Short mmCIF file of C-alpha atoms in Angstrom, two decimals:
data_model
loop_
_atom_site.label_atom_id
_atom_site.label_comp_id
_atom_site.label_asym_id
_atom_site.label_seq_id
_atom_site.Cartn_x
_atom_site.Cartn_y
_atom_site.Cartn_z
CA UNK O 1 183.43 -1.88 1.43
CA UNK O 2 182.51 -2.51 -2.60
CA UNK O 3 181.71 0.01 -4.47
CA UNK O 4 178.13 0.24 -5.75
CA UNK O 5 177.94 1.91 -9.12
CA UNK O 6 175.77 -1.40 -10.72
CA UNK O 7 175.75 -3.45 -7.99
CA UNK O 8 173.63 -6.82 -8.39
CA UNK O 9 172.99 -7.04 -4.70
CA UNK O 10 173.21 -5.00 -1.56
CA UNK O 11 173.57 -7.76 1.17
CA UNK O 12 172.43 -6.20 4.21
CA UNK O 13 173.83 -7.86 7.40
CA UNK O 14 174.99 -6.77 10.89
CA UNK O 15 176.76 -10.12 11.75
CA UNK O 16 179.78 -9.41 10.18
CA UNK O 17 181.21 -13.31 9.65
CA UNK O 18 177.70 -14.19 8.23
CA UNK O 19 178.26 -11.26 5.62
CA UNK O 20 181.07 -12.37 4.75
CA UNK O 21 179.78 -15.59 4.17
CA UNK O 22 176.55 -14.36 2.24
CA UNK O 23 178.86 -12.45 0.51
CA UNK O 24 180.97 -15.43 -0.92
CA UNK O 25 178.15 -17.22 -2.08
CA UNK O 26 176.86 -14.56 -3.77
CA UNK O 27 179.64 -13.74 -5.65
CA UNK O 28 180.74 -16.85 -6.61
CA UNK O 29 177.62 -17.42 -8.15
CA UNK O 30 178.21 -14.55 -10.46
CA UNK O 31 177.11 -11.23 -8.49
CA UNK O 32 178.56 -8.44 -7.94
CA UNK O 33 177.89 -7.55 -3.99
CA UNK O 34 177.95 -4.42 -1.83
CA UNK O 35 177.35 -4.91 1.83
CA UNK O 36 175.87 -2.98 4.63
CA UNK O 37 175.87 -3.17 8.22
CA UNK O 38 172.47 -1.81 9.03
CA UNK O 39 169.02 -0.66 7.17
CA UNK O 40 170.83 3.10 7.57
CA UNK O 41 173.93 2.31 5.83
CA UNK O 42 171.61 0.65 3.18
CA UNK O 43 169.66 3.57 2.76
CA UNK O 44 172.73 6.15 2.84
CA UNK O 45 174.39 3.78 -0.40
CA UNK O 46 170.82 3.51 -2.20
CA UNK O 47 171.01 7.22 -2.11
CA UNK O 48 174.02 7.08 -4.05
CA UNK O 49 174.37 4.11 -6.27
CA UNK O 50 171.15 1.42 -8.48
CA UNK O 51 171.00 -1.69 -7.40
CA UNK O 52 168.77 -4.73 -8.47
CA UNK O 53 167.94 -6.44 -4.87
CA UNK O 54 168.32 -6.07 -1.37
CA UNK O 55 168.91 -9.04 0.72
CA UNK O 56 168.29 -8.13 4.04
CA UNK O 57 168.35 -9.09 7.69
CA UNK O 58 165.72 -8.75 9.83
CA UNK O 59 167.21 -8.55 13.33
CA UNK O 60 169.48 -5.26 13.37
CA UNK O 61 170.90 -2.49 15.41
CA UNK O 62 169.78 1.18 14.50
CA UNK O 63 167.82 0.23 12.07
CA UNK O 64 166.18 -3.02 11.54
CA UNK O 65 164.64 -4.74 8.02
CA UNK O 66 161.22 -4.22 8.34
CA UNK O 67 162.13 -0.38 9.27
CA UNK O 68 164.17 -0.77 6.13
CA UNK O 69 161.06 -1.81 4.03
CA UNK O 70 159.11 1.56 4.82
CA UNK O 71 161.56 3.79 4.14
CA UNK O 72 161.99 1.77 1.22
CA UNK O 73 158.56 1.63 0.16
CA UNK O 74 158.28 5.57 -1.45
CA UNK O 75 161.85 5.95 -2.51
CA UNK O 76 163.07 3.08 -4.20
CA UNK O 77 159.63 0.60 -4.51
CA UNK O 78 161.21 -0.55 -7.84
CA UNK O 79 163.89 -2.05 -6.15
CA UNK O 80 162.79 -6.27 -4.61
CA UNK O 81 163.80 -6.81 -0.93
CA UNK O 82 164.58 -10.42 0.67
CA UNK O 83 164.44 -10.64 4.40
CA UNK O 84 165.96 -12.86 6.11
CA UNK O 85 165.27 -13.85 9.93
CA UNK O 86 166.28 -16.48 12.69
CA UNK O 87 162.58 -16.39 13.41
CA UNK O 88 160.27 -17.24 11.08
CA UNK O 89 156.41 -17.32 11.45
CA UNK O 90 153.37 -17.05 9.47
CA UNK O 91 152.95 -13.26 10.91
CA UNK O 92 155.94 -11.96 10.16
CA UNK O 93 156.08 -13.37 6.89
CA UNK O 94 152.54 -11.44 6.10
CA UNK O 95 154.11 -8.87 7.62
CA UNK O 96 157.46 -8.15 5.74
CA UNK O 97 155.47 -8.84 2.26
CA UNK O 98 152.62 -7.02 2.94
CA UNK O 99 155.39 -4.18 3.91
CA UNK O 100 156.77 -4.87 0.11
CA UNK O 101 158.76 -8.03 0.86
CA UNK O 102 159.43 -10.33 -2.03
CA UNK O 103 159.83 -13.15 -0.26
CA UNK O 104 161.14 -14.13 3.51
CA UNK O 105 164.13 -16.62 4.31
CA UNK O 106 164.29 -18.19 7.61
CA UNK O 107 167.88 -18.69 9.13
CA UNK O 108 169.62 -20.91 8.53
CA UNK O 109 169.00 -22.00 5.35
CA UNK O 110 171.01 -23.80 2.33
CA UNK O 111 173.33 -21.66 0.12
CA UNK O 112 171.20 -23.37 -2.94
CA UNK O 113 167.54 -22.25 -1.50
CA UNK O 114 169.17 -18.65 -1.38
CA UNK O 115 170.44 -18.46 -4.84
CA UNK O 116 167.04 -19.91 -6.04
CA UNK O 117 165.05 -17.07 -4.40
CA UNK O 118 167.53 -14.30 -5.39
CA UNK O 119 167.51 -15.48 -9.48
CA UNK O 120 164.11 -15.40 -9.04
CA UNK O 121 163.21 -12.12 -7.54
CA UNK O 122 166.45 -10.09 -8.72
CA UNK O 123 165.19 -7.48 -11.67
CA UNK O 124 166.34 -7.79 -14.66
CA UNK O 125 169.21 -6.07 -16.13
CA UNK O 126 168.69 -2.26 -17.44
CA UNK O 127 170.97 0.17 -18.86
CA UNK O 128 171.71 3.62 -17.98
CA UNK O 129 171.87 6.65 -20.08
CA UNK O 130 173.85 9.60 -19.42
CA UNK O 131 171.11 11.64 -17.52
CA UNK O 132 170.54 8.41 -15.12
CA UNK O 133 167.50 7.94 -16.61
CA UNK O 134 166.85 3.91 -16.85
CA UNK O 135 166.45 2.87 -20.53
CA UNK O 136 166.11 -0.75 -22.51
CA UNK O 137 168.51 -1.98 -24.87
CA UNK O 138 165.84 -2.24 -27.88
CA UNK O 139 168.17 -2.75 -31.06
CA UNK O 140 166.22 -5.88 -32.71
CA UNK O 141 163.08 -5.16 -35.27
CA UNK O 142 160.75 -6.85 -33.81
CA UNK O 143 161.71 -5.41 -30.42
CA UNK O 144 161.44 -2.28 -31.52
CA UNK O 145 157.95 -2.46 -32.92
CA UNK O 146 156.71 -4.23 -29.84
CA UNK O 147 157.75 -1.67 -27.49
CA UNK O 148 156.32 0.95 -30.06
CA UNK O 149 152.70 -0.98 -29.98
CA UNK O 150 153.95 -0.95 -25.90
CA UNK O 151 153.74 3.17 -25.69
CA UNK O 152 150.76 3.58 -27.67
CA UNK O 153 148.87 0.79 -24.73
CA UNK O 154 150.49 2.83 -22.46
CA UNK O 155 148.61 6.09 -23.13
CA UNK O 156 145.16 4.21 -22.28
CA UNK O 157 144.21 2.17 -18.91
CA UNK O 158 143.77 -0.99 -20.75
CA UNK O 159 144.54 -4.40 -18.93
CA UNK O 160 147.59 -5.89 -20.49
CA UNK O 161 148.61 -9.60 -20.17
CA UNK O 162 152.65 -10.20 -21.01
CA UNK O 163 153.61 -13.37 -22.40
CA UNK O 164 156.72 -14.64 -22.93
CA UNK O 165 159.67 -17.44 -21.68
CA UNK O 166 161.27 -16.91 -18.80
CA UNK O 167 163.89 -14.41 -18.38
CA UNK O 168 162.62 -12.67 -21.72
CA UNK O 169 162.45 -9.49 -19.74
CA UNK O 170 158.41 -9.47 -19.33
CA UNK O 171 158.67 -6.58 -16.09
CA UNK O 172 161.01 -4.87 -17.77
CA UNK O 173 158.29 -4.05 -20.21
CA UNK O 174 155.68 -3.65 -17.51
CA UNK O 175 157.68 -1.17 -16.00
CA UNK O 176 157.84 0.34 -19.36
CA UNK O 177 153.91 0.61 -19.81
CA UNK O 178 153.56 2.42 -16.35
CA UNK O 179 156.62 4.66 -16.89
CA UNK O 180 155.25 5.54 -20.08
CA UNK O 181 151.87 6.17 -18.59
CA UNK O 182 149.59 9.12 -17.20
CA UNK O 183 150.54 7.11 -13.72
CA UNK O 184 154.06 7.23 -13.57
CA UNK O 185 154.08 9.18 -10.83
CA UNK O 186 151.95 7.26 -8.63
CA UNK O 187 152.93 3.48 -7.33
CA UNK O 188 154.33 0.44 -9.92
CA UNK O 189 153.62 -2.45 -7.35
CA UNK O 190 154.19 -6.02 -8.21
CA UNK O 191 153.39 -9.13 -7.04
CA UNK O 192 154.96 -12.73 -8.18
CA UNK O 193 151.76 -15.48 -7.75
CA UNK O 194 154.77 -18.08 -7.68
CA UNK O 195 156.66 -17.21 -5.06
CA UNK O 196 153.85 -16.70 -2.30
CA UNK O 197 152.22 -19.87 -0.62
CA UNK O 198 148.17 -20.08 -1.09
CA UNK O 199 147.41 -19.35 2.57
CA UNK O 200 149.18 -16.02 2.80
CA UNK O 201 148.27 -14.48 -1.29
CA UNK O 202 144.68 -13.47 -0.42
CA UNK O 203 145.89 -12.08 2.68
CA UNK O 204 148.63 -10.21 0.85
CA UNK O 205 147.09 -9.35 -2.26
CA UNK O 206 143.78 -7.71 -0.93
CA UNK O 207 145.18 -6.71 2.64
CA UNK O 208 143.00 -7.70 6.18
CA UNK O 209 141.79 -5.94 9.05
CA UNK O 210 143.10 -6.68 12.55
CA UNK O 211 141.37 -9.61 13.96
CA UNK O 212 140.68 -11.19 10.40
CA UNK O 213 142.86 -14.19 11.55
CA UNK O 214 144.81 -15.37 14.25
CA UNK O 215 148.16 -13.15 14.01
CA UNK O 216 146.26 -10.43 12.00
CA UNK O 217 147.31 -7.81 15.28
CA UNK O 218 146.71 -4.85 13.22
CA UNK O 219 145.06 -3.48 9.73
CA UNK O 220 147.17 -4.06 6.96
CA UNK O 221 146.67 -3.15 3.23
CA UNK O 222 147.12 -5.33 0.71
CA UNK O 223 149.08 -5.06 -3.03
CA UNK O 224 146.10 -3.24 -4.73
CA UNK O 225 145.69 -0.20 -2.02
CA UNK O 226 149.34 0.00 -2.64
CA UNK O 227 148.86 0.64 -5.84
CA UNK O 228 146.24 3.26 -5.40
CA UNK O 229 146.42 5.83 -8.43
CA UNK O 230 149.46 3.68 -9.67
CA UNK O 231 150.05 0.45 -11.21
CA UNK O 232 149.45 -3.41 -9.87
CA UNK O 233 151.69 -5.94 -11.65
CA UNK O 234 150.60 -9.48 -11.34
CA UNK O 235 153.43 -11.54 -11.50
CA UNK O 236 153.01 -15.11 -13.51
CA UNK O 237 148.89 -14.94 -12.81
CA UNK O 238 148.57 -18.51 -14.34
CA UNK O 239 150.17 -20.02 -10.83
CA UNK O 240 146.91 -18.02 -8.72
CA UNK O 241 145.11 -20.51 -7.14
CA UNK O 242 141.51 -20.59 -9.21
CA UNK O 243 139.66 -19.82 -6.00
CA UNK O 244 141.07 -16.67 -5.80
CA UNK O 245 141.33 -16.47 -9.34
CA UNK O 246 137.48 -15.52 -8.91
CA UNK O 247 138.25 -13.18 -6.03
CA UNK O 248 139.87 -11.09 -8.02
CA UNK O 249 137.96 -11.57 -11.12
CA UNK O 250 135.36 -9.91 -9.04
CA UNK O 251 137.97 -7.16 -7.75
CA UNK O 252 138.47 -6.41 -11.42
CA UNK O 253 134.61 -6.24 -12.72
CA UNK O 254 133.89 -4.01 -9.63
CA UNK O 255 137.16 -1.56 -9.37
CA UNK O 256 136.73 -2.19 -5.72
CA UNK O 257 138.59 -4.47 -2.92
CA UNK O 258 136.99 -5.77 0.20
CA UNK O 259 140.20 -6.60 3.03
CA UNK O 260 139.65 -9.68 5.01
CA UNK O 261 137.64 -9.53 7.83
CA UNK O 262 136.38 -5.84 6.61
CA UNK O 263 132.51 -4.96 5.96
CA UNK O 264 132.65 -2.74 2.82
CA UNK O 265 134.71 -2.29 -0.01
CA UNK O 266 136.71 0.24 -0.96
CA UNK O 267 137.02 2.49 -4.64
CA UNK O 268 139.98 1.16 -6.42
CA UNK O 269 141.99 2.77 -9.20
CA UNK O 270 144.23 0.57 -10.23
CA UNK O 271 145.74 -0.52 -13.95
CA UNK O 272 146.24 -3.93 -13.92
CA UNK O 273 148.96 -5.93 -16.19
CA UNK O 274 149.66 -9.32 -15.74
CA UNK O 275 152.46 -11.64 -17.04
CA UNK O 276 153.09 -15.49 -17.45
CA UNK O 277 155.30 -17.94 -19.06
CA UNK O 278 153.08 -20.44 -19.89
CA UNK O 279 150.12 -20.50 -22.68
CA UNK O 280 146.80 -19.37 -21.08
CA UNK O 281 144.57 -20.82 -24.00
CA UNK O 282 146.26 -24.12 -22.78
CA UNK O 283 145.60 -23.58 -19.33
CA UNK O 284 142.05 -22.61 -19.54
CA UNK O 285 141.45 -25.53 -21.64
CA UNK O 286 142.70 -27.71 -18.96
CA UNK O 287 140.63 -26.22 -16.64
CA UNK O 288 143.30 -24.01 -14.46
CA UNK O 289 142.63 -21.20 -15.28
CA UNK O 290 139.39 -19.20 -15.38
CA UNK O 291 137.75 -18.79 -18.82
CA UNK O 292 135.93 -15.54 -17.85
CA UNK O 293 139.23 -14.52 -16.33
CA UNK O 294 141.49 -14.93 -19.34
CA UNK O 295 139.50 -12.45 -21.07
CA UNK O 296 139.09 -10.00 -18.38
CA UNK O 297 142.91 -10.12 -18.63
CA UNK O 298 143.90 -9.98 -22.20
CA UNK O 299 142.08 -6.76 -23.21
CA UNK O 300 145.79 -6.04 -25.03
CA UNK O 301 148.13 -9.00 -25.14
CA UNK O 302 151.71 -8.29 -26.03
CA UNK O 303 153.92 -10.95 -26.49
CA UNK O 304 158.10 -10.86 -25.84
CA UNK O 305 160.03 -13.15 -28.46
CA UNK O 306 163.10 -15.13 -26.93
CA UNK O 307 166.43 -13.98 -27.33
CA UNK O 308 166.69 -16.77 -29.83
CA UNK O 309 164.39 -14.74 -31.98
CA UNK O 310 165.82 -11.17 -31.58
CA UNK O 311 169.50 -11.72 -32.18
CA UNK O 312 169.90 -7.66 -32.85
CA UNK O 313 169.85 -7.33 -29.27
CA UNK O 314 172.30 -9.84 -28.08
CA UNK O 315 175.67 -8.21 -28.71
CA UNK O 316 173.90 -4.88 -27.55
CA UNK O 317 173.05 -6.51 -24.32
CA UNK O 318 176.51 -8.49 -24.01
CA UNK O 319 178.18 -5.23 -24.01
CA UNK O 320 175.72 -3.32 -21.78
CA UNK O 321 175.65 -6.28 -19.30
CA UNK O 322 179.53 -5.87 -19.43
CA UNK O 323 179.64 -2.31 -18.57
CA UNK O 324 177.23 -3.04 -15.48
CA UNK O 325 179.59 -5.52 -14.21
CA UNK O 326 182.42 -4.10 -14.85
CA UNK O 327 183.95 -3.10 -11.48
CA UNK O 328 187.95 -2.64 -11.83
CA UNK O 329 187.85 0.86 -13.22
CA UNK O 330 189.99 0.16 -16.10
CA UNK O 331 188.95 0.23 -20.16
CA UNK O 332 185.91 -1.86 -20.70
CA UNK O 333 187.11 -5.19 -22.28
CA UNK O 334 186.51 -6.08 -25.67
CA UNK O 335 184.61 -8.73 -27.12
CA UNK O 336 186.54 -10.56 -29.88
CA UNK O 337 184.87 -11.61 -32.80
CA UNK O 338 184.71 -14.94 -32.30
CA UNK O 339 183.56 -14.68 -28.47
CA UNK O 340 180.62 -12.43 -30.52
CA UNK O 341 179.74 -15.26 -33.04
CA UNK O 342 179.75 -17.35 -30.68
CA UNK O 343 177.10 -15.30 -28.30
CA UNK O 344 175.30 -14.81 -31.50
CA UNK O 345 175.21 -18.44 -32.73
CA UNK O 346 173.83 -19.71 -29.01
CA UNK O 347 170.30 -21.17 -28.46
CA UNK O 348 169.67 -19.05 -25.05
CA UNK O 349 167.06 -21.18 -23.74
CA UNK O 350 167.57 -19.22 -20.69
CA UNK O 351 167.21 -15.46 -22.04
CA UNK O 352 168.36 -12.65 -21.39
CA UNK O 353 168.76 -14.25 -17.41
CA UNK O 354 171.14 -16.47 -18.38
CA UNK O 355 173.14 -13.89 -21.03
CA UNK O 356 174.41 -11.93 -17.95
CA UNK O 357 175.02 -14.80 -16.32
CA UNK O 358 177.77 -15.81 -18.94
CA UNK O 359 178.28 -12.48 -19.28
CA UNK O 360 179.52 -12.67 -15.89
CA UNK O 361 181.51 -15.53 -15.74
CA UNK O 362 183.03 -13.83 -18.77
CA UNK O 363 184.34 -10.79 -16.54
CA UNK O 364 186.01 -13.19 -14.50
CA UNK O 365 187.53 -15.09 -17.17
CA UNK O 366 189.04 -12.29 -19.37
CA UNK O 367 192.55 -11.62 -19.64
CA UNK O 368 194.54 -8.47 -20.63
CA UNK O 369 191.28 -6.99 -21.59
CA UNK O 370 189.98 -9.25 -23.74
CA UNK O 371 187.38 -11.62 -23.99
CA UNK O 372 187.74 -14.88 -26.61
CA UNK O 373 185.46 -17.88 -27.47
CA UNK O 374 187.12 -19.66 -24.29
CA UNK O 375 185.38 -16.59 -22.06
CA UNK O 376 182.08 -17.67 -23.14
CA UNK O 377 181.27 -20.35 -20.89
CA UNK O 378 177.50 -21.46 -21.46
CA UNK O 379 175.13 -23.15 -19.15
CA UNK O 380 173.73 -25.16 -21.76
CA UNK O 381 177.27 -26.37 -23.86
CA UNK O 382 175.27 -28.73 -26.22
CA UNK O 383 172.67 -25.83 -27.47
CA UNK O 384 175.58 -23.83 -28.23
CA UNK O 385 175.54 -24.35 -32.69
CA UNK O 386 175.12 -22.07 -35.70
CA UNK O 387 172.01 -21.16 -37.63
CA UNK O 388 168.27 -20.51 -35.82
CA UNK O 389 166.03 -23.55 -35.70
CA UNK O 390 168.07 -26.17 -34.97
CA UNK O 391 171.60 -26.09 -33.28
CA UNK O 392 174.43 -29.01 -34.29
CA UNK O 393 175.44 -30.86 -30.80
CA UNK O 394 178.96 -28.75 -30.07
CA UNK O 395 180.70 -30.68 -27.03
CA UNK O 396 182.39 -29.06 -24.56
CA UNK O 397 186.70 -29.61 -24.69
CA UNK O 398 187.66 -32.20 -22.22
CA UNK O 399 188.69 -31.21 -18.96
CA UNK O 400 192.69 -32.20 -19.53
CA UNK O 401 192.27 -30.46 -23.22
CA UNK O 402 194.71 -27.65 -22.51
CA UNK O 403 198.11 -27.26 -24.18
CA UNK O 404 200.97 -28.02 -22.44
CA UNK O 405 201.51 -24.24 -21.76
CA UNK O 406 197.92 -23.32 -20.70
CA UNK O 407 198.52 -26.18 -17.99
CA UNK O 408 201.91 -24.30 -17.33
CA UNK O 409 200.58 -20.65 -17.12
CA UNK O 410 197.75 -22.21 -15.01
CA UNK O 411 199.74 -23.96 -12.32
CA UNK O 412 202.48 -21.17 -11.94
CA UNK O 413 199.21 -18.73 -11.48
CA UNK O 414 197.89 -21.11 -8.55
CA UNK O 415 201.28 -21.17 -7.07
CA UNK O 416 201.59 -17.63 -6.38
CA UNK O 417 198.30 -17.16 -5.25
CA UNK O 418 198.88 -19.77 -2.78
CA UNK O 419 202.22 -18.46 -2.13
CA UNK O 420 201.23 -14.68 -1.10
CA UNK O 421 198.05 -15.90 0.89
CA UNK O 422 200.50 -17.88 2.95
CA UNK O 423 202.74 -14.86 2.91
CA UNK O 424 199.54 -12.77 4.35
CA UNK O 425 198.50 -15.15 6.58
CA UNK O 426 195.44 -15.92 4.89
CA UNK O 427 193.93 -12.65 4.37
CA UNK O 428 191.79 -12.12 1.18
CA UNK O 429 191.85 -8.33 0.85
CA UNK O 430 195.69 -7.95 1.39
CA UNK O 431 196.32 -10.80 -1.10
CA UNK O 432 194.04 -9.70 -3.66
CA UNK O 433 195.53 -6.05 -3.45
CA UNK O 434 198.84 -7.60 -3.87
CA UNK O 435 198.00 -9.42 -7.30
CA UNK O 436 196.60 -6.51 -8.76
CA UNK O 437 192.46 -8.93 -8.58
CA UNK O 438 189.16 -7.92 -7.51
CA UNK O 439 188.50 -9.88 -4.23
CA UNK O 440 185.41 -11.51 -6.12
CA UNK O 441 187.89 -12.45 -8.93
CA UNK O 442 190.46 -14.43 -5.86
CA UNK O 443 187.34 -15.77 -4.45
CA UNK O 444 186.52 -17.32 -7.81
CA UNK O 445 190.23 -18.82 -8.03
CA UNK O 446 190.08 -19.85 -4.66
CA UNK O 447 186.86 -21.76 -5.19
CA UNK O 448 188.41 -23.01 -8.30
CA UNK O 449 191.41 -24.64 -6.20
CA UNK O 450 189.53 -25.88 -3.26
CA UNK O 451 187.39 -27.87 -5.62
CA UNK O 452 190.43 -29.80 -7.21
CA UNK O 453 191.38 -30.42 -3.72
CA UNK O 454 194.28 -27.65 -2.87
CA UNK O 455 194.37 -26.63 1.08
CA UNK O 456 193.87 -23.12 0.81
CA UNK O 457 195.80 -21.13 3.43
CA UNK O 458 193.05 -19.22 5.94
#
């Protein structure tokens, strides 16, 4: 069993080949996994241990993933859930999201579709201060004064609409506003407009009675009850459908929510904040999005700048990133100082997403504690110049680049990895112990092998 202190994903899975499996693709594609066989041994390591998303199955012994949701729910409602089941229908999807659900995956499904919907959902990274209180890493000016214009919106009950590219970090501010807020106590509930088809939002977002439709078999609230007393974060509101767009225009004028298929409404108290990556004055001007709506919304706009445009906070975040990740036990590694200019001359078109993603990779790719340039592997090579505005094409070295002894060093390190799998007949964990790695760190080699076309011992 991983260890959990900063865990990217608890994968929570009673078939143990599956897990394994799950667990494989996950980490190769950068996170760090713990896994659990059951929604009790998921709650007994969430007890101990932050993590960022729990993928879940459905079907389970003891304690199953919909069980897992409501215990969930009071405890750790900050924390997204993906279910996954072998049977998927309309119902139980309404079900597991109206019981706080992300989003529902129905078995079996391609390795790409599930590392779409986890870098989608997954929070974004936070930092921890000594007391375990969760804090931001807020080191640029201008990040600094937003989040200081942030507290002061937080003290009132204004609407406030987030703008900002994605991966800027636009719920980690909303969560900011309501922990900052008179209702910090009560519910922060949020709700991505993307991720949910049209058919099942209404249904989710304002809740039904039993009857309302066929598989409504009991009375279900929706996301604003939820967030009675607390907070409702609307999630990318510019991809709401504009017929419900002035369903809940009308939820917001009146402070009161009608369920589907119910015959009166019901007193809401509810702050509402709403985010999107895209330009509303564009989108009402095109005509999807409601005029009347936009400025219901925007009572306070705040807008996050790009990591582009706050370079204070990239080495900051590099290193906090690091120290999430960081698994082994052993001295943090060190950034070099040209594996910082080089994080500091970089484009990020992806944010501060794709930062810990390379941040990641870099993990894997240090050696003897230290990470150089040749660490920083970007997603985006050819954005990777100097200056702000404009970044000089820098191509990436050819594949057969390396010096004679880097191709040395490399092939004698791929011989005795394949040599002491063979020796322990294939088994991961044993080898992995043996070389002194992290099993994600052989799974990564491994990967690395089979995809130049070694046979791998199993």
């Amino acid at each position: 069993m991983r260890t959990m202190a900063g865990t990217d994903i608890l994968l929570v899975e009673d078939d143990a080949s599956l897990r394994e499996a799950l667990c494989d693709t996950l980490e190769l594609a950068g996170y760090s996994v713990a896994c659990a066989v059951n929604g009790v041994d998921a709650l007994a390591q969430l007890a101990q241990n932050e993590v960022r998303l729990v993928l879940s199955d459905v079907q389970m012994d003891q304690m199953d993933g919909f069980a897992l949701l409501e215990h969930m729910h009071s405890r750790y409602g900050h924390i997204p859930v993906l279910l996954m089941t072998a049977y998927g229908t309309i119902e139980k999807a309404v079900q597991a999201m109206q019981g706080g659900a992300c989003n529902y995956l129905v078995k079996p499904f391609e390795a790409g579709v599930l590392l779409e919907q986890v870098a989608r959902y997954i929070a974004e990274p936070l930092d921890e201060d000594e007391g375990g209180a969760m804090t931001r890493v807020v080191e640029d000016v201008a990040m600094k004064q937003l989040f200081a214009l942030a507290a002061k919106v937080a003290a009132s009950d204004a609407t406030v609409l987030i703008q900002g590219e994605s991966g800027t970090g636009k719920e980690v501010l909303a969560r900011y506003i309501h922990e900052a807020s008179a209702r910090r106590d009560k519910p922060f509930i949020a709700i991505n407009c993307a991720a949910i088809p049209e058919n099942m939002l209404e249904a989710i977002l304002f809740g039904y009675e039993k009857g309302a439709f066929t598989g409504a078999h009991q009375s279900t609230p929706g996301k604003f009850e939820q967030a009675q007393g607390g907070t409702l974060l609307l999630d990318e509101i510019t991809e709401m459908p504009l017929a419900l767009q002035a369903k809940l225009l009308r939820v917001l004028q009146e402070k009161e929510v009608e369920r589907l298929g119910a015959r009166k409404p019901m007193a809401l108290d509810v702050r509402v904040l709403a985010t999107t990556n895209r330009t509303l004055t564009e989108q009402v001007s095109k005509g999807d999005f409601r005029e009347d709506l936009y400025y219901r919304l925007n009572v306070f706009p705040l807008t996050l700048p790009p990591l582009r445009e706050r370079r204070g906070d990239i080495l900051p975040l590099a290193v906090g990133l690091l120290q999430r990740h960081w698994k082994s036990g052993k001295t943090l590694p060190v950034l070099d100082d040209e594996a910082r200019q080089r994080l500091t001359a970089y484009h990020w078109p992806g944010n501060v997403r794709e930062l810990e993603n390379v941040m990641q990779r870099a993990i894997i790719l240090q050696e003897g504690g230290r990470i150089g340039a040749a660490a920083i592997v970007f997603e985006h090579p050819l954005l990777s110049g100097g200056g702000g505005e404009a970044f000089a094409p820098a191509p990436a070295p050819a594949a057969d680049s390396a010096s004679p002894l880097e191709s040395g060093l490399r092939s004698l390190e791929e011989k005795i990895i394949l040599d002491v799998l063979k020796e322990e007949c294939g088994s991961r964990k044993a080898t992995a112990e043996r070389l002194g790695l992290s099993e994600r760190t052989l799974r990564y080699k491994i990967a690395r092998l089979r995809e130049a076309g070694v046979s791998v011992p199993v």
